[in-house]
Short mmCIF file of C-alpha atoms in Angstrom, two decimals:
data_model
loop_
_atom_site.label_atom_id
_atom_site.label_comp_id
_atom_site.label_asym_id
_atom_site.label_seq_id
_atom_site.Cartn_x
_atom_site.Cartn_y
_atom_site.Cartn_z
CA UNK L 500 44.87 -88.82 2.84
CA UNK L 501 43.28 -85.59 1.56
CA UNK L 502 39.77 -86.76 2.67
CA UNK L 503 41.07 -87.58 6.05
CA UNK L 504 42.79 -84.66 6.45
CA UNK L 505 39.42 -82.44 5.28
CA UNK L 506 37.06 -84.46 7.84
CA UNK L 507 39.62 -83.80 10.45
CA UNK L 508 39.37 -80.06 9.10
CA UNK L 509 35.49 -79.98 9.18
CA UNK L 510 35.37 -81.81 12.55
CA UNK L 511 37.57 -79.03 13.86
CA UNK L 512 35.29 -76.32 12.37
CA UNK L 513 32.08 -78.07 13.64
CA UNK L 514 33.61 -78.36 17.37
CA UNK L 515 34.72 -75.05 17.61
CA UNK L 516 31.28 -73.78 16.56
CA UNK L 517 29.32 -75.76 18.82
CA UNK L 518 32.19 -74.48 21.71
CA UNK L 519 31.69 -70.59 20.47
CA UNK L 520 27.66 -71.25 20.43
CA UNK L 521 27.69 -72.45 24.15
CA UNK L 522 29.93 -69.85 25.54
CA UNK L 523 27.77 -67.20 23.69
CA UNK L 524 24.36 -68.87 25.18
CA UNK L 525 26.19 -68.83 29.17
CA UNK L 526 26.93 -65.30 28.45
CA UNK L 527 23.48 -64.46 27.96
CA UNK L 528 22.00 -62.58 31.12
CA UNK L 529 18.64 -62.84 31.79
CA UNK L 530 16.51 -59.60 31.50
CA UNK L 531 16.22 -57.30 35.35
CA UNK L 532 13.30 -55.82 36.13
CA UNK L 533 13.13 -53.60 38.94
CA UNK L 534 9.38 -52.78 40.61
CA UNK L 535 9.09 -49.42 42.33
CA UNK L 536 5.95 -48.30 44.11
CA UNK L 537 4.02 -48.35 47.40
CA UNK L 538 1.85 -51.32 48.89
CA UNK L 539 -0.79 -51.84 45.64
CA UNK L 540 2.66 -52.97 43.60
CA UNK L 541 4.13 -55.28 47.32
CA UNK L 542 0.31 -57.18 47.44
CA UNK L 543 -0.92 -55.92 50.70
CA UNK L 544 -4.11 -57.88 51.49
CA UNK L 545 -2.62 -60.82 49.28
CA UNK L 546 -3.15 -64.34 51.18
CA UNK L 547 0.80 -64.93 51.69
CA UNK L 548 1.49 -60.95 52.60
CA UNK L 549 4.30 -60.93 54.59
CA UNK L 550 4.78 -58.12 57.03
CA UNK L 551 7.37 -59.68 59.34
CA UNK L 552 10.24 -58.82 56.40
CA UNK L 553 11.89 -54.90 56.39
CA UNK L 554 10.13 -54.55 52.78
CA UNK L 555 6.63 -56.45 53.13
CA UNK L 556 5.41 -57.82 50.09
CA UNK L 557 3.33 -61.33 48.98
CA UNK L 558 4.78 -63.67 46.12
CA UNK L 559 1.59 -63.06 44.49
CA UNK L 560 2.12 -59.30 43.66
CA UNK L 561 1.95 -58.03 40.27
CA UNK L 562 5.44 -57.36 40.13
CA UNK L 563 6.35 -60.75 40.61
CA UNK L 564 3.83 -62.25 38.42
CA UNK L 565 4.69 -60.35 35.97
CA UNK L 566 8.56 -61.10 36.04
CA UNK L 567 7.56 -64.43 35.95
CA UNK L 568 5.44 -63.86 33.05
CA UNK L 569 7.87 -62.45 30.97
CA UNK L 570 10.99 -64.35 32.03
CA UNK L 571 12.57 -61.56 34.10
CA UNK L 572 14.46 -61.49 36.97
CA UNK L 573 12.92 -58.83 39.82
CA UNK L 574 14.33 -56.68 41.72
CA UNK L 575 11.33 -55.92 44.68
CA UNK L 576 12.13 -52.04 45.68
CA UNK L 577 8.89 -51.54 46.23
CA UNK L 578 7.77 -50.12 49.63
CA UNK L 579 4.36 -49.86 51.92
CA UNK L 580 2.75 -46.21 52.01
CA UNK L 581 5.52 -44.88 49.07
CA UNK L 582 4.30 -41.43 47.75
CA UNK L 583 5.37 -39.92 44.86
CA UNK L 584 8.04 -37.46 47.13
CA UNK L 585 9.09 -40.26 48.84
CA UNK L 586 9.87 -42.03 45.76
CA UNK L 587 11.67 -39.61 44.69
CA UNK L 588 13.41 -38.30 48.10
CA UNK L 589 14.42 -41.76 49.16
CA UNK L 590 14.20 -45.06 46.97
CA UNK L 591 15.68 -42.95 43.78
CA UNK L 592 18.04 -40.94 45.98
CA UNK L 593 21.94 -41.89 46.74
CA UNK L 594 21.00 -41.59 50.16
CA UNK L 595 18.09 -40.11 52.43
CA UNK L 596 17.86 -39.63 56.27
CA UNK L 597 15.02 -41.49 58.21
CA UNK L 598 13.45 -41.42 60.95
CA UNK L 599 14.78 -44.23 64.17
CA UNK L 600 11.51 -46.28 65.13
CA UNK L 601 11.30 -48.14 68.79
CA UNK L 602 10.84 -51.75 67.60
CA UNK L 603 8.65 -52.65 70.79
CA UNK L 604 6.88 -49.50 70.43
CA UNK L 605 6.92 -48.99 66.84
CA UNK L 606 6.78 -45.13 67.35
CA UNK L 607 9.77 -42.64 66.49
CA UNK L 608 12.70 -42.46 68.98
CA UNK L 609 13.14 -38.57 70.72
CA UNK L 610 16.92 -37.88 71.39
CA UNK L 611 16.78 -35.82 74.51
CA UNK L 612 20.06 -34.39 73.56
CA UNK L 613 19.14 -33.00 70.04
CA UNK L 614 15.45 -32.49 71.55
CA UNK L 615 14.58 -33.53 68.09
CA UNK L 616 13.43 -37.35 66.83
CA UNK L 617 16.71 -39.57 66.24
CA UNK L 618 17.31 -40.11 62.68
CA UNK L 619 19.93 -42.44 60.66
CA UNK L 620 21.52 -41.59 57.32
CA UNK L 621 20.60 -44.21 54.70
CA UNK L 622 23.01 -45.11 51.97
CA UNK L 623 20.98 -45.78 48.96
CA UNK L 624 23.37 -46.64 46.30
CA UNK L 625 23.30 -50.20 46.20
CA UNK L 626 19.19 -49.80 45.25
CA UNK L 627 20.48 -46.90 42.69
CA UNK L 628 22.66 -49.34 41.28
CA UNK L 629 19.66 -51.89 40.60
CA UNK L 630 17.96 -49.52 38.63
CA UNK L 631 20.89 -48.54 36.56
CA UNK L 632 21.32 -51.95 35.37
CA UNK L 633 17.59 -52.41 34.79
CA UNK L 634 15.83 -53.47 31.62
CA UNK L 635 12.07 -52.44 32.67
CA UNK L 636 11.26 -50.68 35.63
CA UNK L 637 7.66 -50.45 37.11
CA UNK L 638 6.04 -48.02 38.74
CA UNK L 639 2.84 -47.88 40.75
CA UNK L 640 2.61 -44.86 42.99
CA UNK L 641 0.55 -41.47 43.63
CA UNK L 642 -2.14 -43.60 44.98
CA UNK L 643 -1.24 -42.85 48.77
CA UNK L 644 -0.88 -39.12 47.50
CA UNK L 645 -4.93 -38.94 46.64
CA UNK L 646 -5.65 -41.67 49.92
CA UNK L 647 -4.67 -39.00 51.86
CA UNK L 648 -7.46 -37.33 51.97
CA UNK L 649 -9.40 -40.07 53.30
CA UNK L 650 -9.18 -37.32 56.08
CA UNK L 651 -12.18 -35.49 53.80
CA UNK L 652 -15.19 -37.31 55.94
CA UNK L 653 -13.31 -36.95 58.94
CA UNK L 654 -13.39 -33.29 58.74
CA UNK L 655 -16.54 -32.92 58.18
CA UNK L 656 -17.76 -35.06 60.63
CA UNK L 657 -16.23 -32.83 63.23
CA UNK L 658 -17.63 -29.80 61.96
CA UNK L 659 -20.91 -31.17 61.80
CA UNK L 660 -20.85 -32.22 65.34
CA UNK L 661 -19.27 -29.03 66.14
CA UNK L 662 -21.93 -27.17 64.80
CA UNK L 663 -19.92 -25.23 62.59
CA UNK L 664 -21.44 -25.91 59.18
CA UNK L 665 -24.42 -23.65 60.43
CA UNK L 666 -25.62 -22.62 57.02
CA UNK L 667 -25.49 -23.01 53.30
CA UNK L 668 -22.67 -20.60 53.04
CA UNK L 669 -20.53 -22.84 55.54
CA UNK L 670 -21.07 -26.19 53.82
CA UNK L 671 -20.09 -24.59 50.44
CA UNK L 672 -17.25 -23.15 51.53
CA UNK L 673 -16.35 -26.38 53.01
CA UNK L 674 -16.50 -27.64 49.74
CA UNK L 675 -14.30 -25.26 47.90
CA UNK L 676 -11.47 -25.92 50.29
CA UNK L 677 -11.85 -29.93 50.06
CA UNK L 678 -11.57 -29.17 45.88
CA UNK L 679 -9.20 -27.04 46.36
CA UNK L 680 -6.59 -29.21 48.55
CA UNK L 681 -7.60 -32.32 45.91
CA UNK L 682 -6.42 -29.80 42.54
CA UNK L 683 -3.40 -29.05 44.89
CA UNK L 684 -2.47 -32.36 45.80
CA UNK L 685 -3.26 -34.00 42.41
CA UNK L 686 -1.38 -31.46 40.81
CA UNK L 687 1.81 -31.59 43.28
CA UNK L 688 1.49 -35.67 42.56
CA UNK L 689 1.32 -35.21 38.62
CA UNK L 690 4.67 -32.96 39.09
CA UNK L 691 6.09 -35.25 40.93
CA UNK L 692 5.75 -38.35 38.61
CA UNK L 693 7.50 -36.48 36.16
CA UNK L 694 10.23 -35.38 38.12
CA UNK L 695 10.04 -39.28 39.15
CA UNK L 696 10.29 -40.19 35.80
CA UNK L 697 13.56 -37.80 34.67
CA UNK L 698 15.69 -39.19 37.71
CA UNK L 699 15.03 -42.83 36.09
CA UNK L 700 15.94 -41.32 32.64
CA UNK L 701 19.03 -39.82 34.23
CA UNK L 702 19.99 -43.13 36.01
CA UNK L 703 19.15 -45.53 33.09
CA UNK L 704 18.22 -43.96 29.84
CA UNK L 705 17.57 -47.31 27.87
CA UNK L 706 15.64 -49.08 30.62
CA UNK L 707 11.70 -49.54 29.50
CA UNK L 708 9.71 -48.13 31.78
CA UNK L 709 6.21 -48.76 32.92
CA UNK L 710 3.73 -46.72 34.70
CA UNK L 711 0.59 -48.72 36.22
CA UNK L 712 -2.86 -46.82 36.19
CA UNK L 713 -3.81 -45.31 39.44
CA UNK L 714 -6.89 -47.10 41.08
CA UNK L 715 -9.63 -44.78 42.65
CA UNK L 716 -8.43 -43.64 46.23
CA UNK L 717 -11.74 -42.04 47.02
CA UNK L 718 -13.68 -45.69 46.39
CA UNK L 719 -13.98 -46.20 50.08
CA UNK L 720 -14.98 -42.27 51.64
CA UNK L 721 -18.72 -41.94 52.95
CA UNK L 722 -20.06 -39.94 50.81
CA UNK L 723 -23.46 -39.94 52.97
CA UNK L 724 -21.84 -37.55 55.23
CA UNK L 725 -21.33 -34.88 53.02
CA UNK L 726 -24.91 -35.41 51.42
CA UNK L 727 -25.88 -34.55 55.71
CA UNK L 728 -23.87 -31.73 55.31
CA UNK L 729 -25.52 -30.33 52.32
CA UNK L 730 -29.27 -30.61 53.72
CA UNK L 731 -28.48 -28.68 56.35
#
């Protein structure tokens, strides 16, 4: 009788381990990460980019190979033509106002009554509230910051068929200012990221956060136009 009574014991013990082991393996939530940054992070040029959705993106992104990688769940924030101040201003804000665009036109909407363009008051906090609960967060922006300067050959091209770079002195010049706007905007864009960085902290200090290397945004400017410039 004692035997039975101690195999009925242990068989009780062993069933409500086995019981406490499976409830504690379906509470187990998989790991979030959340991908912030501008169209290198989405995949633009990617085979299966799709640009029909509000956020366009490909399923062959880094972000989501990644995730997959490491056994995440993701959480796609990221956005086409993101800068670093409109990282911060709008995807990391509680809310942000935007500008209305004409879906047949695809330009910005003027409101003849506030003779200014029509804008709508975005509530952010559901996005907020993704990144809170993150365990890794991405990031991969400042590269539109430094593309935007692709504007560099463009402004000397005019000035060159203007006729104003009519010397030495006028092509150096030239020069100075084009350094001086990239120090100014790389500098901005490096003060940014770390403002970037401390609203993350402030949302979720325990999430893991990674920063992907810029790539070269001046890869694709003509330099050949400035060396015309310079012989001059």
């Amino acid at each position: 009788m004692k035997k039975f009574l101690a195999s009925i014991i242990t068989a009780a013990m062993l069933l409500s381990t086995v019981c406490f082991a499976a409830e504690e393996a379906a509470t187990v939530e998989t790991p979030v990460m959340v991908a912030l940054g501008d169209s290198i992070a989405s995949g633009y040029s990617l085979p299966d980019y799709d640009e029909t959705i509000d956020r366009p993106r490909s399923q062959l992104s880094a972000p989501v190979l990644l995730a997959k990688e490491i056994g995440y769940d993701l959480v796609d924030l990221t956005m086409e033509g993101s800068m670093t101040y409109t990282l911060l201003g709008n995807t990391l804000a509680d809310e942000y106002w935007t500008y209305d665009i004409d879906p047949e036109t695809g330009f910005y909407i003027w409101d003849e009554e506030t003779n200014w363009w029509k804008m709508t008051l975005v509530d952010n906090r559901a996005n907020v509230e993704k990144i809170k609960n993150a365990d890794l967060v991405t990031i991969s922006v400042g590269n539109m910051d430094l593309a935007s300067f692709y504007g560099i050959q463009t402004e000397i091209m005019n000035k060159l068929m203007n006729g104003e770079l009519k010397s030495i002195e006028d092509v150096t010049a030239l020069i100075e200012k084009i350094v001086g706007d990239i120090d100014e905007m790389t500098t901005l864009s490096a003060e940014n990221l770390v403002l970037v960085f401390d609203r993350i902290r402030e949302l979720n200090p325990d999430a893991t956060i990674a920063f992907q290397n810029l790539y070269n945004a001046y890869e694709q400017v003509d330099v050949t136009i400035l060396k015309e410039a310079i012989r001059m």
